[in-house]
């Protein structure tokens, strides 16, 4: 078959009127024609007849009826979850492996994601627990001295869905206005938009025990400290405190920071009896972060109640909320929660402002707490309770993450305060 040709003609008209300013003499441009041709057979053979770029092959359907078309990466299929936005500029791998995101699609407000790839050192748990990742722009290349794998390959290996080339700013504005929304992410063309919308409206994250799905199944000892190349604020003395950490979805860096401050740590499952913990004669107990609704895990609240007043305790995030309920207070679901590494918090005892890493959709109502419980920290964005203390029972807690990872280290002093509280109680015994 004869090849068909296409031609592009470029002609410069009225060349006599074109002159270079400040030239010693008028400079004329010659009229020229540029003709380009290509064979349709060649175009078909090389795939140029089709679009050489990835086209939209995924849909994010929100319970409010909005449909967002995007391009997929990572795993394929259909997944339901609660959509939340995270304002961190870096640290997407730590976010991916934070168990507190179980059941949620994490939308990154920072538009460019994936440029540093992934590595094995930055993981905060043994697997990815989130439902999916939503980003604006997926980096086509990686550049980092620790990179071992691309973000797309990493998610595919762990069966986590991701989408990109979607208007994350518009979705974020919608979430801020209407609150967190349930959504369905799908790459399956056979599913109609009506079916996906019905899925989003028939599922709810409230009242679901998500902790049991992320907690360890048996006790284990933790010994790893913060690596020397990243070490800071570590204790120089050799005094050791035995700490039992309840795993409600604990991040590895919480354990690293405790170990760096000289703690010998035993991690126990979320359902581990309080009586067994007290038999270990710990110097202190830590109640960790974790996903979901604290009211959906009454067994954890009862465990906390049995331990209060017997040993010093420190609650982080979910642990903070469980402590609030155990003390007689109530918790409530926030409009869109706090997710990011740049949330300002005021320490009411010192007046200092800390930039903190946060990840939670629930908060403690300070008006519901009994007399004697002190609100120690306040979130400066919305005034919500960010920290509690009950000196009479040696209790302290934070609604945010003092271990950061990702995020700033402003609040790392909280681990030192926990150490000092254990030391003081030990001296008084």
XYZ file of C-alpha atoms in Angstrom:
429
model
C 0.000 0.000 0.000
C 1.319 3.397 -0.890
C 2.346 5.444 2.065
C 0.296 8.543 2.750
C 2.148 11.671 3.670
C 1.284 14.661 5.761
C 2.941 18.013 5.204
C 3.564 20.975 7.439
C 4.321 24.244 5.656
C 5.935 27.168 7.438
C 6.187 30.384 5.368
C 7.462 33.770 6.472
C 5.525 36.463 4.639
C 6.719 39.959 3.674
C 10.403 39.297 4.335
C 11.394 42.764 3.192
C 9.728 44.294 6.261
C 11.697 42.241 8.770
C 14.851 43.930 9.982
C 17.174 43.518 12.952
C 17.237 46.682 15.047
C 20.596 48.439 15.480
C 22.084 46.430 12.602
C 24.531 48.385 10.445
C 22.486 47.555 7.369
C 19.040 46.084 6.791
C 19.126 42.315 7.138
C 16.590 40.407 5.076
C 15.128 37.005 5.869
C 14.766 34.473 3.122
C 11.356 32.928 2.542
C 11.442 29.192 3.237
C 9.102 26.226 3.321
C 9.514 23.273 5.694
C 7.857 20.091 4.533
C 7.672 17.055 6.837
C 6.211 13.694 5.939
C 5.692 10.419 7.744
C 4.366 7.063 6.727
C 1.095 5.950 8.285
C 2.505 2.426 8.268
C 5.458 3.563 10.323
C 3.183 5.419 12.741
C 1.067 2.346 13.258
C 4.084 0.089 13.679
C 5.622 2.330 16.337
C 2.353 2.881 18.188
C 2.218 6.590 17.336
C -1.208 6.160 15.781
C -2.492 5.624 19.331
C -1.952 8.025 22.179
C 1.587 7.482 23.506
C 0.605 8.511 27.045
C -1.508 6.841 29.741
C -5.189 7.773 29.645
C -7.677 7.930 32.492
C -8.541 4.402 33.580
C -9.763 4.873 37.166
C -12.644 6.531 38.977
C -12.977 7.900 42.488
C -16.668 8.085 43.364
C -17.537 9.974 46.548
C -20.676 9.534 48.601
C -21.768 13.093 47.722
C -22.238 11.927 44.126
C -19.121 13.521 42.646
C -17.061 11.416 40.218
C -13.353 12.049 39.689
C -11.601 10.428 36.742
C -7.908 9.702 37.106
C -5.032 7.487 36.045
C -4.140 4.436 38.085
C -0.845 3.151 39.457
C -0.021 0.423 41.929
C -2.695 -2.260 42.267
C -5.963 -2.481 40.337
C -9.480 -3.433 41.390
C -12.158 -1.778 43.530
C -11.716 -0.508 47.080
C -13.881 1.455 49.534
C -12.562 3.799 52.232
C -12.804 7.165 53.945
C -11.057 9.974 52.054
C -8.817 12.253 54.154
C -6.212 14.799 53.114
C -2.648 15.022 54.438
C -0.719 18.305 54.299
C 2.792 16.871 54.757
C 5.320 17.981 52.162
C 7.500 14.879 52.553
C 7.374 11.457 54.169
C 4.883 9.658 51.969
C 6.454 6.279 52.743
C 6.016 6.743 56.498
C 2.413 7.755 55.813
C 1.819 4.672 53.668
C 3.010 2.388 56.464
C 1.295 4.179 59.369
C -1.332 1.696 60.682
C -3.521 4.619 61.794
C -4.585 5.068 58.147
C -6.317 1.684 57.979
C -9.608 2.008 56.110
C -8.714 5.388 54.578
C -7.725 6.826 51.212
C -4.939 9.342 51.849
C -4.969 12.361 49.554
C -1.657 14.236 49.523
C -2.072 18.002 49.138
C 1.564 18.329 48.077
C 1.216 17.908 44.296
C 4.460 16.100 43.415
C 4.817 12.626 44.934
C 7.195 9.743 44.252
C 10.365 11.628 43.353
C 12.455 10.014 46.115
C 11.138 6.496 45.553
C 10.974 4.175 48.561
C 13.462 2.420 50.815
C 13.354 -0.130 53.604
C 14.565 2.224 56.356
C 11.567 4.592 56.443
C 8.790 2.076 57.026
C 6.704 2.576 60.170
C 5.211 -0.919 60.223
C 5.606 -4.251 58.478
C 3.002 -3.488 55.784
C 0.729 -0.854 54.229
C -2.657 -0.624 55.920
C -4.254 2.312 54.073
C -6.968 1.709 51.469
C -5.340 3.773 48.727
C -3.276 6.809 47.744
C -4.584 9.861 45.850
C -2.067 12.325 44.359
C -1.908 15.074 41.763
C 1.351 14.283 39.982
C 3.278 11.006 39.976
C 7.003 11.508 39.460
C 8.251 9.743 36.318
C 11.711 9.329 37.818
C 13.300 8.798 41.241
C 16.415 10.413 42.653
C 17.585 9.527 46.161
C 20.671 7.778 47.463
C 18.567 5.376 49.552
C 15.970 4.573 46.865
C 15.474 0.865 46.211
C 12.137 0.868 44.356
C 9.679 3.176 42.618
C 6.484 4.176 44.400
C 4.299 2.482 41.770
C 6.112 -0.845 42.046
C 6.061 -0.602 45.850
C 2.263 -0.181 45.927
C 1.695 -2.893 43.334
C 3.755 -5.389 45.358
C 1.623 -4.616 48.430
C -1.721 -4.628 46.595
C -2.420 -0.947 47.343
C -4.315 1.154 44.801
C -3.196 4.621 43.764
C -4.473 7.291 41.374
C -2.913 10.445 39.933
C -3.743 13.248 37.495
C -6.774 14.141 39.591
C -7.638 17.596 40.949
C -6.509 17.079 44.555
C -7.001 20.758 45.375
C -10.683 20.617 44.419
C -11.215 17.413 46.408
C -9.451 18.922 49.434
C -11.686 21.996 49.317
C -14.709 19.708 49.191
C -13.484 17.720 52.206
C -12.834 20.906 54.176
C -16.305 22.162 53.360
C -18.320 18.956 53.752
C -16.037 16.876 55.993
C -14.393 13.513 55.370
C -16.297 11.495 52.770
C -16.568 7.801 52.016
C -15.334 6.986 48.534
C -14.873 4.061 46.179
C -11.786 3.757 44.004
C -12.108 1.476 40.985
C -10.245 0.519 37.819
C -12.944 -1.968 36.779
C -14.804 -0.755 33.699
C -17.584 -3.293 34.265
C -18.771 -1.493 37.385
C -21.238 1.295 36.703
C -21.049 4.669 38.409
C -24.371 3.897 40.079
C -22.936 0.702 41.582
C -19.850 2.521 42.870
C -21.984 5.288 44.378
C -24.168 2.723 46.167
C -21.018 1.105 47.564
C -19.807 4.434 48.950
C -23.152 5.121 50.600
C -23.535 1.664 52.121
C -20.199 1.592 54.006
C -19.223 3.532 57.114
C -15.987 3.708 59.091
C -17.686 4.833 62.315
C -18.155 2.078 64.880
C -15.764 -0.382 63.207
C -12.980 -2.007 65.238
C -9.976 -1.331 63.003
C -7.422 -1.900 65.772
C -7.781 -5.681 65.804
C -6.704 -5.793 62.157
C -3.433 -3.909 62.677
C -2.284 -5.068 66.135
C 0.354 -7.751 66.639
C -0.866 -11.251 67.482
C 1.645 -12.098 70.214
C 4.011 -10.220 72.560
C 7.539 -9.423 71.387
C 10.589 -7.522 72.584
C 11.768 -4.361 70.813
C 15.439 -3.346 71.011
C 16.219 -1.112 67.992
C 17.117 2.491 68.750
C 17.171 5.486 66.447
C 20.068 4.967 64.015
C 23.199 6.914 64.964
C 23.105 8.932 61.737
C 19.634 10.234 62.685
C 20.064 10.239 66.463
C 19.123 13.246 68.606
C 18.123 13.929 72.236
C 19.152 10.422 73.316
C 19.992 9.757 76.960
C 23.638 9.429 77.875
C 23.155 7.533 81.170
C 22.647 3.797 81.524
C 19.496 3.778 83.659
C 16.923 1.394 82.181
C 13.132 1.462 82.507
C 10.917 -1.455 81.607
C 7.961 -0.334 79.458
C 5.042 -2.385 78.162
C 3.604 -0.900 74.945
C 0.074 -1.766 73.882
C -0.021 -2.167 70.119
C -3.174 -0.482 68.831
C -1.336 0.147 65.550
C 2.001 1.316 66.912
C 4.559 3.074 64.730
C 8.122 1.796 64.823
C 9.568 5.219 65.565
C 7.686 5.399 68.866
C 9.523 2.251 69.889
C 12.854 3.558 68.560
C 12.519 6.778 70.538
C 11.659 4.910 73.766
C 14.649 2.608 73.238
C 16.894 5.602 72.575
C 15.833 7.040 75.932
C 16.918 3.841 77.674
C 13.737 1.779 77.809
C 13.499 -1.989 77.615
C 10.273 -2.550 75.687
C 7.775 -5.392 75.472
C 5.042 -4.909 72.876
C 1.721 -6.672 73.552
C -1.443 -7.115 71.444
C -4.413 -4.782 71.852
C -6.408 -7.524 73.635
C -3.662 -8.473 76.103
C -5.140 -8.659 79.640
C -4.181 -5.865 82.004
C -3.535 -8.433 84.718
C -0.815 -10.060 82.593
C 0.806 -6.683 81.953
C 0.877 -5.858 85.667
C 2.507 -9.243 86.371
C 5.465 -8.063 84.265
C 5.991 -5.300 86.864
C 6.650 -2.570 84.276
C 7.926 0.866 85.239
C 5.402 2.331 82.802
C 2.817 1.466 80.156
C 2.421 3.123 76.769
C -0.890 3.141 74.891
C -0.060 3.619 71.237
C -1.592 5.277 68.231
C -4.088 3.353 66.110
C -6.850 3.658 63.512
C -10.533 4.386 63.701
C -13.142 5.117 66.322
C -12.126 4.752 70.003
C -15.762 4.056 70.899
C -15.620 0.919 68.719
C -13.081 -0.752 71.034
C -14.649 -0.833 74.531
C -12.356 -3.741 75.458
C -9.371 -1.403 75.085
C -11.016 1.231 77.283
C -11.570 -1.378 79.997
C -7.927 -2.437 79.787
C -6.807 1.166 80.238
C -9.114 1.556 83.264
C -7.578 -1.486 84.969
C -4.051 -0.085 84.609
C -4.676 3.557 85.570
C -3.225 4.520 88.927
C -1.074 1.393 89.231
C 1.874 2.465 87.011
C 2.758 5.633 85.066
C 1.084 5.693 81.641
C 1.650 7.612 78.408
C -0.974 7.724 75.644
C -0.332 8.777 72.053
C -3.098 9.561 69.550
C -5.547 6.634 69.915
C -3.996 6.004 73.322
C -4.833 9.603 74.256
C -8.476 9.098 73.229
C -8.751 5.809 75.125
C -7.353 7.516 78.213
C -9.948 10.274 77.839
C -12.758 7.715 77.803
C -11.238 5.674 80.622
C -11.138 8.807 82.782
C -14.863 9.334 82.199
C -14.688 11.716 79.251
C -16.171 11.426 75.777
C -14.733 11.548 72.262
C -16.258 12.871 69.056
C -15.604 12.594 65.327
C -14.038 15.704 63.841
C -15.184 17.276 60.579
C -12.105 16.312 58.581
C -9.545 15.518 61.252
C -5.885 16.451 61.484
C -3.450 14.811 59.059
C -0.035 16.280 58.344
C 3.370 17.265 59.652
C 2.773 20.988 60.122
C 0.083 21.446 62.809
C 0.763 24.155 65.437
C 0.161 23.179 69.076
C 0.545 25.323 72.184
C 1.989 23.796 75.343
C -0.163 25.489 77.976
C 2.348 24.770 80.740
C 5.266 26.530 79.058
C 3.551 28.742 76.493
C 5.760 27.273 73.758
C 4.337 26.564 70.311
C 5.310 23.261 68.700
C 4.930 22.265 65.064
C 3.611 18.742 65.268
C 2.844 15.638 63.202
C -0.798 14.606 63.505
C -3.072 11.878 62.192
C -6.494 11.448 63.767
C -10.203 11.904 63.018
C -11.407 11.854 66.631
C -10.786 14.120 69.614
C -11.443 14.213 73.353
C -14.085 16.664 74.583
C -12.275 18.538 77.385
C -15.590 19.670 78.921
C -16.463 16.031 79.645
C -13.345 15.304 81.711
C -13.527 15.024 85.507
C -11.959 17.426 87.956
C -8.229 16.968 88.337
C -7.570 16.194 84.664
C -5.533 18.986 83.084
C -5.558 19.979 79.413
C -1.858 20.506 78.694
C -1.832 21.176 74.942
C -4.202 22.860 72.495
C -4.274 22.692 68.702
C -3.969 26.264 67.461
C -5.841 25.609 64.217
C -9.167 24.764 65.846
C -8.657 24.889 69.628
C -9.176 21.153 70.104
C -7.611 19.237 72.998
C -4.113 18.054 72.055
C -2.779 16.825 75.406
C -3.859 15.707 78.876
C -2.281 15.109 82.269
C -3.602 13.695 85.550
C -0.708 14.110 88.010
C -2.553 12.335 90.833
C -2.500 9.093 88.825
C 0.725 9.645 86.856
C -1.016 9.993 83.496
C 0.139 11.956 80.456
C -1.048 11.877 76.852
C -0.758 13.655 73.515
C -3.220 13.685 70.635
C -0.383 14.010 68.140
C 2.870 12.173 67.356
C 5.948 13.232 69.379
C 8.015 10.670 67.457
C 7.161 12.494 64.178
C 8.286 10.281 61.281
C 7.437 12.137 59.196
C 7.481 15.577 60.740
C 9.437 17.898 63.038
C 11.056 16.898 66.338
C 9.631 19.748 68.437
C 7.668 17.380 70.683
C 10.304 14.716 71.283
C 10.691 16.041 74.838
C 7.480 14.150 75.724
C 9.454 10.904 75.863
C 11.851 12.518 78.328
C 8.889 13.618 80.465
C 7.605 10.041 80.489
C 11.048 8.866 81.612
C 11.118 11.459 84.393
C 7.658 10.437 85.559
C 8.724 6.776 85.775
C 11.902 7.764 87.618
C 10.003 9.855 90.137
C 7.433 7.131 90.844
C 10.222 4.593 91.232
C 11.977 6.761 93.776
C 8.770 7.236 95.768
C 8.094 3.511 96.051
